[in-house]
Structure formats: C-alpha cells, structure tokens
Coordinates of C-alpha atoms and ligand atoms in Angstrom, one line a residue:
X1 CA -42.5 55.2 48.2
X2 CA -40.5 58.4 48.9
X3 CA -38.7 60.0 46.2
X4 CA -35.0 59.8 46.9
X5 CA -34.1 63.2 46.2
X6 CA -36.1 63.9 50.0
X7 CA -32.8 63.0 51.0
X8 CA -30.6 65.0 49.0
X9 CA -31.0 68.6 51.0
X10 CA -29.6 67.0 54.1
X11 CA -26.4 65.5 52.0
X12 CA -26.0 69.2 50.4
X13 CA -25.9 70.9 53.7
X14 CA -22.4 70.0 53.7
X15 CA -20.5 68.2 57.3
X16 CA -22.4 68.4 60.2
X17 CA -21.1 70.1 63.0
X18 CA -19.4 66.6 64.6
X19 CA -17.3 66.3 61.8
X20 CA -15.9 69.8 60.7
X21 CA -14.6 69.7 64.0
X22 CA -13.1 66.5 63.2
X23 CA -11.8 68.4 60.5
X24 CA -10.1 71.1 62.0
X25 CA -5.9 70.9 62.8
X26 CA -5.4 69.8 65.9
X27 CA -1.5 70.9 67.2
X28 CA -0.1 70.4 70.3
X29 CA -0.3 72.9 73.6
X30 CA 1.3 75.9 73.6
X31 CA 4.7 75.9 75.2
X32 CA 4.7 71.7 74.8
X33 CA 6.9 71.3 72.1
X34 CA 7.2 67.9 70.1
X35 CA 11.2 66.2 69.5
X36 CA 11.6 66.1 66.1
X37 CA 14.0 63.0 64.8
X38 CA 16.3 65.9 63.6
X39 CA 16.9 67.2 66.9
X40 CA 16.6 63.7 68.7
X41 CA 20.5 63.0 68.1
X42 CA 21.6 66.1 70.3
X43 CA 19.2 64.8 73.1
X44 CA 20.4 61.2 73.1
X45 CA 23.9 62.2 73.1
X46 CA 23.3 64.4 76.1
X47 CA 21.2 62.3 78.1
X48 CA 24.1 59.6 77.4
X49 CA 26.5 62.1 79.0
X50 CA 24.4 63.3 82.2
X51 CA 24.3 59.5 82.9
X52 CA 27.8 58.5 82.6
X53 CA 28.9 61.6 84.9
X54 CA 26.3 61.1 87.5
X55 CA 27.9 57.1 87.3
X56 CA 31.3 58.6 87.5
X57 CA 30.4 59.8 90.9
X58 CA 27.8 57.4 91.9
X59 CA 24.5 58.2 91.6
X60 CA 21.7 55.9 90.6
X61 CA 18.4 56.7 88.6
X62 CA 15.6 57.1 90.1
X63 CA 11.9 57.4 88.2
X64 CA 9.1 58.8 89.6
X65 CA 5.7 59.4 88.4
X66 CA 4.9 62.4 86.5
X67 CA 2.1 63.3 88.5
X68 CA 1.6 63.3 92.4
X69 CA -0.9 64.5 94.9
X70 CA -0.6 68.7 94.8
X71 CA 0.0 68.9 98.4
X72 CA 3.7 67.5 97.8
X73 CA 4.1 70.4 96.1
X74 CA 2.5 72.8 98.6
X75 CA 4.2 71.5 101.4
X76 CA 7.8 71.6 99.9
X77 CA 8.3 74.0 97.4
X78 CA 6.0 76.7 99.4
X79 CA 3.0 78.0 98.9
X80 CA 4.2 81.9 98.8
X81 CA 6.5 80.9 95.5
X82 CA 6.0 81.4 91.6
X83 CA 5.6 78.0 91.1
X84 CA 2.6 77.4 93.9
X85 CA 1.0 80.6 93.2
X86 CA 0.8 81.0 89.2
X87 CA 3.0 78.0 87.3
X88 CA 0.8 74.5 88.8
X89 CA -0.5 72.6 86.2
X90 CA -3.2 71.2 88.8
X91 CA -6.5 69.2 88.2
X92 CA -9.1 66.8 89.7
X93 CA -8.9 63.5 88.8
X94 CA -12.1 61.3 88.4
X95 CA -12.2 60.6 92.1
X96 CA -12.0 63.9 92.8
X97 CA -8.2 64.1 94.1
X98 CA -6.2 67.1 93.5
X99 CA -3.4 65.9 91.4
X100 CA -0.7 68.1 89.7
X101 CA 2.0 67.9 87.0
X102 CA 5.5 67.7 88.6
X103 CA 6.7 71.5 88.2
X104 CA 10.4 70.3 89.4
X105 CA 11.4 66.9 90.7
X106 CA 13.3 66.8 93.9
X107 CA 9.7 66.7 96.0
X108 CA 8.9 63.7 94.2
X109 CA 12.5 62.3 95.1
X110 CA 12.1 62.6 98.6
X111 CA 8.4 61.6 98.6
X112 CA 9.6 58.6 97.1
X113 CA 12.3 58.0 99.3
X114 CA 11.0 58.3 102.6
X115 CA 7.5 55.7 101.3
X116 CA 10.2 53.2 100.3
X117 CA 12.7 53.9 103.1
X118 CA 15.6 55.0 100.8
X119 CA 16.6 57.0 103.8
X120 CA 16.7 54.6 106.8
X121 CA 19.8 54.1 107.9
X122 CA 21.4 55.2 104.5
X123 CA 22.3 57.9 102.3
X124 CA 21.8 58.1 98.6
X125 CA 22.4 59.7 95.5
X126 CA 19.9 59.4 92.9
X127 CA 19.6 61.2 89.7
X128 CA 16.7 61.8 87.4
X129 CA 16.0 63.1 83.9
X130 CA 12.3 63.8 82.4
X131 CA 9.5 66.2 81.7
X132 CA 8.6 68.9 84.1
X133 CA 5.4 71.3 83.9
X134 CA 5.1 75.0 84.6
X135 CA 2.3 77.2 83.1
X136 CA 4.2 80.5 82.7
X137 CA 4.9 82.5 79.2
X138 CA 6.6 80.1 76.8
X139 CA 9.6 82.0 74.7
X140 CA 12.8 81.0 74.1
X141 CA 14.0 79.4 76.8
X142 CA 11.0 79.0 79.0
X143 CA 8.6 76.2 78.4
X144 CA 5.6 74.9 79.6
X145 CA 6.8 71.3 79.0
X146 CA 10.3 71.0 79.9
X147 CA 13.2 68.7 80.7
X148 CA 15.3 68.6 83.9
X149 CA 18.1 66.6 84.5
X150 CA 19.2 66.6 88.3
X151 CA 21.1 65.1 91.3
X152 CA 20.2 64.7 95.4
X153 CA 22.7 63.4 97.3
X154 CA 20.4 62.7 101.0
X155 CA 22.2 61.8 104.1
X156 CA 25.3 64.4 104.1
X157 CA 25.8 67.3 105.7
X158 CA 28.6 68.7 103.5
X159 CA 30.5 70.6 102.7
X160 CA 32.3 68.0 101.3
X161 CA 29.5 66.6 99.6
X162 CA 27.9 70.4 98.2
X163 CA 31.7 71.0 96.9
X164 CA 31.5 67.2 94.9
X165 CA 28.1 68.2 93.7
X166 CA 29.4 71.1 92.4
X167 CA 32.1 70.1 90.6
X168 CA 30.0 66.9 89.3
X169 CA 28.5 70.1 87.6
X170 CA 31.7 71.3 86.5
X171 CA 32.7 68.5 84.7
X172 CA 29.4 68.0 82.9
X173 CA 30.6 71.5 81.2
X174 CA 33.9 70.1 80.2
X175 CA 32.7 66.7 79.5
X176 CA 30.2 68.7 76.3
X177 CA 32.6 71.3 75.5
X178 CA 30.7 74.2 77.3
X179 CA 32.0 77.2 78.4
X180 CA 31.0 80.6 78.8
X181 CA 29.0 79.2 82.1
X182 CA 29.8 80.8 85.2
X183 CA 29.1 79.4 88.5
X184 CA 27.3 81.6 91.4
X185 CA 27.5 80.9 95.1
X186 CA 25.8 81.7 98.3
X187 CA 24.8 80.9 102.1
X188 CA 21.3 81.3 102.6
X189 CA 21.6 79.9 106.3
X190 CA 19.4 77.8 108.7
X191 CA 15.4 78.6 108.0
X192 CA 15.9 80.4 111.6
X193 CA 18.5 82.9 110.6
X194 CA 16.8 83.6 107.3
X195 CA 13.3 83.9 109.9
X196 CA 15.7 86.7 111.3
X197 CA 16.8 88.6 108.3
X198 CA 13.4 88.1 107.2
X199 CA 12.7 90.8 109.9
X200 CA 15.8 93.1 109.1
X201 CA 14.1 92.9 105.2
X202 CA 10.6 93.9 106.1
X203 CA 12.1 96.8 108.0
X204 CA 14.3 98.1 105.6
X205 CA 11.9 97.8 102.5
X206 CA 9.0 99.3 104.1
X207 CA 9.6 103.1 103.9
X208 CA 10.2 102.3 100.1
X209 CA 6.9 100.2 99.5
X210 CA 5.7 102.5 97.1
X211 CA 8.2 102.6 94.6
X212 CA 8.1 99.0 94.7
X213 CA 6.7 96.6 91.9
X214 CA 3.4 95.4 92.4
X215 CA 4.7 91.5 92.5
X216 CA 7.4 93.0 95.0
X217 CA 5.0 94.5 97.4
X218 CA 3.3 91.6 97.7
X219 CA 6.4 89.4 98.2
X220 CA 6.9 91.8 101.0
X221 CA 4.0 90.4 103.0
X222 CA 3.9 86.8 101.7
X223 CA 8.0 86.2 100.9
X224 CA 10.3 89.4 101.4
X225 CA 13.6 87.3 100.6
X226 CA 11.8 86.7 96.8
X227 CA 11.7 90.6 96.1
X228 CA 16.0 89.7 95.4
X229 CA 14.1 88.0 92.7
X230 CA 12.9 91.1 90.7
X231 CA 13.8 92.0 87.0
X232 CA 12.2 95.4 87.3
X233 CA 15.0 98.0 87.7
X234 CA 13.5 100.5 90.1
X235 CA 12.9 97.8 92.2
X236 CA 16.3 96.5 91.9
X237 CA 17.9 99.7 92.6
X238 CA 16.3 99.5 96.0
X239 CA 17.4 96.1 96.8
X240 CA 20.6 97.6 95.9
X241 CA 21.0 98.6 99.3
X242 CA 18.9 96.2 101.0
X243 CA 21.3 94.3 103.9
X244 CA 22.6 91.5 103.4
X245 CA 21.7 87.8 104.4
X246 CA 25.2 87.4 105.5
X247 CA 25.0 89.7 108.7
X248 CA 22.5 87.1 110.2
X249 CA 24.3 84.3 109.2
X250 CA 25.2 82.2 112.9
X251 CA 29.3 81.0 112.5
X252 CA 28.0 77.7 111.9
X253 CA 26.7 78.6 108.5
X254 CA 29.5 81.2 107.7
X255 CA 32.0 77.6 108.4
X256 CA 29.7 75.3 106.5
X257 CA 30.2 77.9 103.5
X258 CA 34.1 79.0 104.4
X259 CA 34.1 75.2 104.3
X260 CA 32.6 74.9 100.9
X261 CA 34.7 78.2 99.1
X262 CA 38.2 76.4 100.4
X263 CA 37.0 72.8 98.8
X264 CA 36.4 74.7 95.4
X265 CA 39.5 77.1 95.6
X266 CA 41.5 73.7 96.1
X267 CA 39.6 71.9 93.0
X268 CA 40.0 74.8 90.7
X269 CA 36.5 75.9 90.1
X270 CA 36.3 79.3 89.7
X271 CA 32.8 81.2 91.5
X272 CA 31.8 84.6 92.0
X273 CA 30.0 85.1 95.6
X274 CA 26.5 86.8 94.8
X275 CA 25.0 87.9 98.0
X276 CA 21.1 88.7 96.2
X277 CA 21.1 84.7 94.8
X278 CA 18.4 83.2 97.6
X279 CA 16.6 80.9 94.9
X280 CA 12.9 80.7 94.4
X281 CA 11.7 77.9 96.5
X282 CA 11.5 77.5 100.0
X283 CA 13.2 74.6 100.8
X284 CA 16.7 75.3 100.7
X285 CA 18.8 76.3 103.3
X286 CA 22.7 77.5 103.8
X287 CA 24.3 76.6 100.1
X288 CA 22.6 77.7 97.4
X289 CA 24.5 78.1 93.7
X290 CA 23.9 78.3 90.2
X291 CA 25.5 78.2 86.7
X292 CA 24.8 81.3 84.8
X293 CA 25.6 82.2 80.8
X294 CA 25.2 85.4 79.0
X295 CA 24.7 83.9 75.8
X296 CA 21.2 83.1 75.9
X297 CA 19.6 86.3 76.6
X298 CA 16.9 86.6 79.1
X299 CA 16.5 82.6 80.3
X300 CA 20.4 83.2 81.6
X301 CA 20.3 80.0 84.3
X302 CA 21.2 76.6 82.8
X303 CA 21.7 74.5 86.1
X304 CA 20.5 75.7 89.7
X305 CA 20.5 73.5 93.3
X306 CA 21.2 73.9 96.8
X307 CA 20.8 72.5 100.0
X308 CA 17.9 71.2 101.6
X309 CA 18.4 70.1 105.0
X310 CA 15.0 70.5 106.1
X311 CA 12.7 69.1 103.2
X312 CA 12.6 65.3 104.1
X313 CA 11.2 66.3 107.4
X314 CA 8.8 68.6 106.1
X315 CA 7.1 66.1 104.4
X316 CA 7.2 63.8 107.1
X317 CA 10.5 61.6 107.3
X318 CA 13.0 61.8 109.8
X319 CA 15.8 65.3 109.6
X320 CA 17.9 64.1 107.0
X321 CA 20.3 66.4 105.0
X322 CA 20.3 66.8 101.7
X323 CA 21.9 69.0 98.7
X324 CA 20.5 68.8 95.3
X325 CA 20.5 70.7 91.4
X326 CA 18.0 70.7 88.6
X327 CA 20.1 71.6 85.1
X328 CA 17.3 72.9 81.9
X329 CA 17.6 70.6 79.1
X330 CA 16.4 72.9 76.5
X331 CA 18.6 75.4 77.4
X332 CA 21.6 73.4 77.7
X333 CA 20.9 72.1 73.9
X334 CA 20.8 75.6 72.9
X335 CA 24.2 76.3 74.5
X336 CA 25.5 72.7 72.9
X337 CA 23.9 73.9 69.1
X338 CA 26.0 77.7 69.7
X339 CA 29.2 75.9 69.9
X340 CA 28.8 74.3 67.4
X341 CA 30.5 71.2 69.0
X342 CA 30.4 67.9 66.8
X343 CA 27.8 65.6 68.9
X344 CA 28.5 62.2 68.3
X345 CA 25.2 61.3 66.7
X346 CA 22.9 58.5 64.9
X347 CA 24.0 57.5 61.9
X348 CA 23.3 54.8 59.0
X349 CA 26.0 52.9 58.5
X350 CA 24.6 51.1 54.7
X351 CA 21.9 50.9 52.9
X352 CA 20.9 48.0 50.8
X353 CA 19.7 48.8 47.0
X354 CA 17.7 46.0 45.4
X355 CA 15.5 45.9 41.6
X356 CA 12.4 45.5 44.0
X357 CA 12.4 41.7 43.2
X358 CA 10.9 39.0 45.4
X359 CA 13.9 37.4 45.3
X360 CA 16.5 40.4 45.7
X361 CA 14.3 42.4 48.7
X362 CA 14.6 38.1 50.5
X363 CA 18.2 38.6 49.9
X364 CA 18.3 42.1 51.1
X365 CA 16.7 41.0 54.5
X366 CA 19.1 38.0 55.2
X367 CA 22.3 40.7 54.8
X368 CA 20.9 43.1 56.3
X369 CA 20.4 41.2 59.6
X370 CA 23.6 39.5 59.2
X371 CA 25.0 43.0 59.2
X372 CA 22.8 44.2 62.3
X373 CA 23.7 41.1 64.3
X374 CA 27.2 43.0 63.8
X375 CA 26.0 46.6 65.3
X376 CA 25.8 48.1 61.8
X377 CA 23.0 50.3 61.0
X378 CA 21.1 49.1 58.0
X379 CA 18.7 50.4 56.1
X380 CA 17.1 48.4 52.9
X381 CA 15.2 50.6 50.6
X382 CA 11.7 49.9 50.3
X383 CA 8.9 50.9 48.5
X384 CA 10.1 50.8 44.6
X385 CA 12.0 53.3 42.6
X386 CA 15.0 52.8 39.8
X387 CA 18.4 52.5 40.9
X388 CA 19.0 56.0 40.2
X389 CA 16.5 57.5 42.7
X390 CA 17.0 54.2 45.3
X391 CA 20.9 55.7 45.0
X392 CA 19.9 59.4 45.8
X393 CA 18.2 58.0 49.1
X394 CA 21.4 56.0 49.7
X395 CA 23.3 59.2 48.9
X396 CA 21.2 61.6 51.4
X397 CA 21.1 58.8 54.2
X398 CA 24.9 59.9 55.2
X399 CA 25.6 56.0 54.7
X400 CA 29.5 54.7 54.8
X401 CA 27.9 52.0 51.9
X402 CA 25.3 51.3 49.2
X403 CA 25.2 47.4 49.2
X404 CA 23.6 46.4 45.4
X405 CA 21.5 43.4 44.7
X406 CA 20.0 43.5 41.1
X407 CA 19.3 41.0 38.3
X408 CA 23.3 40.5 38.2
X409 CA 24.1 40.3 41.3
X410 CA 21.7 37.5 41.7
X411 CA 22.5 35.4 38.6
X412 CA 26.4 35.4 40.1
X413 CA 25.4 34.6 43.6
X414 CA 27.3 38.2 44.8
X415 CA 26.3 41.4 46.1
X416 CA 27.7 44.6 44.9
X417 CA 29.2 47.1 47.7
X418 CA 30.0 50.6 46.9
X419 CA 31.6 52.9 48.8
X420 CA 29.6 56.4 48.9
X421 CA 31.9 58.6 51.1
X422 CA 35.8 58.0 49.4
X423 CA 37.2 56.6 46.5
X424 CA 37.5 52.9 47.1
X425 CA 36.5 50.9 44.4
X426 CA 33.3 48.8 44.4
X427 CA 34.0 45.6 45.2
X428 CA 31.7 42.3 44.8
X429 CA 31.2 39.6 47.5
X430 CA 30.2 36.4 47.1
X431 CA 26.8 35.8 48.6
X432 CA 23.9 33.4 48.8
X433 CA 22.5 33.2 52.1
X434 CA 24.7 34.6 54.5
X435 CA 28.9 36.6 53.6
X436 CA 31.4 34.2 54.6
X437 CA 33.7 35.4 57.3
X438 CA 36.8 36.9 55.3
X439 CA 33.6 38.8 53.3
X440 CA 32.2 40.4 56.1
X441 CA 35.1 41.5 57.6
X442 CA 35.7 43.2 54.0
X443 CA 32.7 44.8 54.5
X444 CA 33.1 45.8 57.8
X445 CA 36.1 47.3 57.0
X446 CA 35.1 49.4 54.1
X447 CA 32.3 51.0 57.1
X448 CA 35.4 51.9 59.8
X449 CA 37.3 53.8 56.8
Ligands
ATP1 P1 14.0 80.8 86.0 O1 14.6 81.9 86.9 O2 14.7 80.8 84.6 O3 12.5 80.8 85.9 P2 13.9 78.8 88.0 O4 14.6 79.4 89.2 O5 12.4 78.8 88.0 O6 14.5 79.5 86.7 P3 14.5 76.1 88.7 O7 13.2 75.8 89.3 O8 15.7 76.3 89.6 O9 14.4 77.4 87.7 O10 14.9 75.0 87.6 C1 16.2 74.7 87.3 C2 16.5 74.9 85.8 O11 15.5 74.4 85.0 C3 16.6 76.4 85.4 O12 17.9 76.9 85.7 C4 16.4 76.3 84.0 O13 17.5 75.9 83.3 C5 15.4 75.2 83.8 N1 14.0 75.7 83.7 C6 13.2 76.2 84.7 N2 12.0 76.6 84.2 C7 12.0 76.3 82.9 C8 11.1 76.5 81.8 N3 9.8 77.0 82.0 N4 11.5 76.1 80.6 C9 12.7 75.7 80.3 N5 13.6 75.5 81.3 C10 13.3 75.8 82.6
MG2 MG1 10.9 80.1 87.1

C-alpha cells in the first residue's frame, strides 16, 4: 500500500498553472468602461430626453445589430478614413466571415433600410442610441466603447429638412440646460465638385509636402480634403492658405446652403461658417455642421452630422437623400455634470424597517407592494440589523419615509411611518393586510411633501 505522504509533494507545490490564472483579476478592456449605478441616473435621464425630442419632431427608433459584415463599413464610411484605416474593431467569425464592431451607426441605418425597404416609396426618420466601437487612444473623452445617439431623416432633399435637423439639435441643448455649445456650418458640395477641388488641393499642397505631417502627406495621396483635419500646427499654418472648397462649389450647392443659412437666421440659431470643417467620412456631401464646446479640452465636438445624398446608393439602393448627426454620449454627460444642472434622477421613495420577524418581514412585503402597485419606490430592509443601524440605511437611502413594523406595531395591528426629510410628526396607521384607502392616501401624502 503506498504511504500517503507520496502524495503530499504535489499538494505542496502550491496551484497549478490552470488555476493561478484563475486567480488572477480579470478587469474589463481598456477604453470599455463599465456604468456604475451612481452614474446610471444621469444616463437614464438623458436617454429619456434624446427620445422625447426626437418624438417632438417625429422620428422613430430604430435598432440594429451591433455587429455587421465589415464591408458596410468599407463601402460607406471609405476606406481612405481614420476609422477604416486604424479605428475597426474587425474579426473572423467561426465561419470565417469578416465581421466588425459598428464604429458609427448611420451605415447600419441605411443597410437596414434599404433590406427591409424603409425607403420605397417613403421617407423616414429614425433615431438610434447605443454602443459604438473605435480602437483609437482612450483619454478623456475618447473611448473605445462609446455611446452615440443620432438622427437620419432619408427621403428629403432639404434644406428645409437640414435646417429642422439642426435645430432638433438646438433644442436638445435647451431642453438639458446646455450652453457654451456652438454650432459650425459648411457646404462640402456634390462628390463631383469636391472631385474638382480635390485637384485645386493636390496642386496647392504639393510644393509644401515636405513640411507636411507624416499622416498629412499621406492624406495627400489617399484623401487630400482630410489634411483640413490636422492638429499639428505647421501643418495647419499651411492649410491656412489652402483655397477654399467654396470656389468650386456649382450655384446649386451655394442655394442649397444660402437656403439652409436663411432657415436658421429666421429660427434664431446662431452659427459661425467654418470653411476647413469637411468631416472625416466620406459620405457626406453639400451640408455638413457640428456643435463645438471649449469646455472639454481636446475632445471639443459633442454632436456632428451632415448630408448624405449619395450613401443609400452606394450600398446598393436606389439615390435617395439623406441628412443625418451622431451626438457623443460621454461627452455630453461631462458637459451635463459641469453645469451642474439638477437631473431629475432615481430615487427611493420609503423604506420599510421591520425587528426581522417572520411575521413583520410578511407584513413588510404586503405594504410594500401595496405601495409599489401605487408607483412608489420601496425598499424593505433585509438581511438583520437593530433598528438603529436598519434606520441609518433608511437615512442614507435619500427616502421621503421610514415605514416601522416591530413587536408594537404588530401587537396594535398599525405600522409606524416617519418622516425622514421634515418635521412632520410620526404618525401610525392602522394595518393588517392591506392600508385602507383614507390611510394610504395619508401616506402618499407625507411622500409628495
Ligand atoms: P473626433 O474628431 O472627436 O474623433 P469624430 O469626427 O471621429 O470625432 P464622429 O464620427 O463624427 O466623430 O462621431 C460623432 C460624435 O461622437 C463626436 O462628435 C463625439 O462626440 C463622439 N465620439 C466620436 N468618437 C468618440 C470616442 N472614441 N469616444 C467618445 N466619443 C466619441
Ligand atoms: Mg474620430
């Protein structure tokens, strides 16, 4: 028989290699951040908001999948862009299909659209809200998990539709209290004219390509109109003097944006004309706008769209118009947390304090559904603890109400409510099984105050 210490040296060795890993933290992927339910508040109440102004104006949700076939986004946003060339979160799936993470969510819109013939023989106006996915350098402000919310409004050839879209945008500011957002405008033109000026650019950058930036030089072969892009200030100083996009403009796009100016000079929205904004992907065409702040440093854009005339045909529907914007999330919560705004957010309404008895904690539950059935948040306190810590938790919960059932309360058939948050007096209500009417409106009441 063998001795059982021969199996002690394999037990001292200490966890195999398996289960140290096991052991190890595992945290979530850089730039992918998780919601914490502190921070959950601000996002429902935004969300809430996005929704209801998109109603006001009559757009309807529209949810796509996260992922789709990488050629979507090859085809529309462009292969010569940021987002193509470096940001694509892009894999093979067990079949062996290319798939990728959306990076932005109007190609999936119009994918969408034309496979369910959204845009035969109608127009729409959808709106979306979710994740997007872009590899780039997470810092404040720039994430490789984010959140857009957006509109598309496909059928219209504006400009009476790009100046509604635009002040849809406006009043999203108003609506949370924003301001310090400032609203930039431009005419990119047809992809013809911009074919043109492409020309014009090539010319006038050349004699200078060596005092370019490396990404600029190459933009001058792949996408010279992206080199307006560029944060490095040599570069910029050439583009200075670069021509501008509007001298190739045909008077068909300089109307479609005279059009557009006069519509927003009537509504009141106030724009400054920047003749270097072209946007980064290469599906828009003649308007092209987007709100800008200086109070959160480098990541200055919070909301950015434009028109997209040609992008339903590019991917293989009929030519169908279309204007659209994609507004940051994160960034938008940032500007929402600076002004310190009040956010109208979750809160418990009363919580229910029992001495842990069977027979209290079955009380507990029948008022506390009776109270729920009324839209009251309620919280009973479980797990244990004296009425001194059970009140602390009441105390910290923000509740309007602690709500008492103890040893007395149950020998008089009556629950104790106390007011946490003014000086009302505590009050006692009869109570067996359910509060009778008059009861719970006393109740109620002592909640609204
Ligand atoms: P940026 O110049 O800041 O990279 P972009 O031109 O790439 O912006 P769009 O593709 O137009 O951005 O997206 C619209 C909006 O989405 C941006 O204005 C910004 O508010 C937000 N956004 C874009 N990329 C990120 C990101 N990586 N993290 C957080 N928000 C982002
Ligand atoms: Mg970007």
């Amino acid at each position: 028989m063998p001795c059982i210490s021969a199996f002690y040296p394999r037990l001292k060795t200490g966890p195999t290699e398996g289960s140290r890993l096991k052991m190890q933290k595992i945290q979530s992927i850089r730039g992918m951040n998780d919601l914490l339910p502190g921070e959950s508040g601000f996002w429902q109440y935004v969300e809430r908001v996005l929704a209801d102004v998109a109603g006001l104006y009559g757009y309807q949700e529209i949810r796509t999948p996260i992922a789709e076939h990488t050629a979507l986004f090859k085809r529309s946003i462009g292969e010569a862009t940021d987002i193509v060339e470096k940001e694509m979160y892009t894999f093979a799936d067990k079949g062996g299909d290319s798939l990728t993470l959306r990076p932005e969510n109007t190609a999936s819109c119009m994918r969408a659209g034309i496979e369910h013939g959204l845009f035969h023989n109608q127009k729409q106006k959808l709106w979306y809200i979710g994740p997007m996915f872009r590899h780039e350098r997470p810092q404040k402000g720039r994430y490789r998990q984010f959140h857009q919310f957006g509109c598309e409004a496909i059928g219209w050839q504006g400009p009476d539709v790009d100046a509604e879209l635009i002040q849809l945008t406006a009043r999203l500011w108003q609506q949370l209290g924003l301001q310090h957002i400032k609203l930039e405008l431009n005419s990119i033109g047809t992809a013809e004219e911009r074919h043109a000026y492409r020309q014009k650019l090539v010319d006038y950058f050349q004699p200078f390509y060596d005092q370019l930036d490396a990404d600029s030089q190459r933009r001058l072969i792949t996408n010279p109109l992206r080199i307006f892009d560029s944060k490095v200030e040599s570069t910029q100083q050439i583009v200075a003097d670069a021509p501008q996009l509007e001298s190739s403009l045909s008077d068909e796009s300089k109307s479609h944006f005279a059009g557009l100016c006069k519509l927003l000079d009537e509504a009141e929205i106030h724009y400054q004309i920047n003749p270097r904004l072209v946007r980064g992907l290469d599906y828009y065409s003649l308007t092209v706008f987007e709100w800008v702040t200086d109070q959160l440093g480098a990541q200055n854009a919070v909301l950015a769209g434009g028109r997209y005339d040609g992008l339903v045909e590019q991917l293989g529907g009929k030519p169908t118009p279309g204007i659209g914007f994609a507004m940051g999330i994160e960034r938008l919560i940032e500007l929402l947390k600076l002004s310190e705004n009040t956010v109208s957010d979750y809160r418990i309404q009363a919580y229910v304090v029992t001495d842990n008895s069977e027979e209290a904690l079955g009380r507990a539950a029948k008022l506390a559904e009776q109270l729920r059935d009324q839209g009251v948040n309620t919280v009973i306190h479980h797990g244990g603890g004296s009425f001194k810590s059970q009140f602390k938790k009441a105390d910290q919960s923000g509740a309007d109400i602690a709500i008492v059932i103890g040893e007395q309360e149950i020998q008089t058939g009556n629950v104790s409510v106390k007011p946490l948050r003014d000086h009302n007096e505590q009050i006692s209500l009869e109570f067996s099984d359910k509060l009778a009417d008059e009861s719970l409106n006393q109740l109620l009441k002592l909640i609204a105050e």
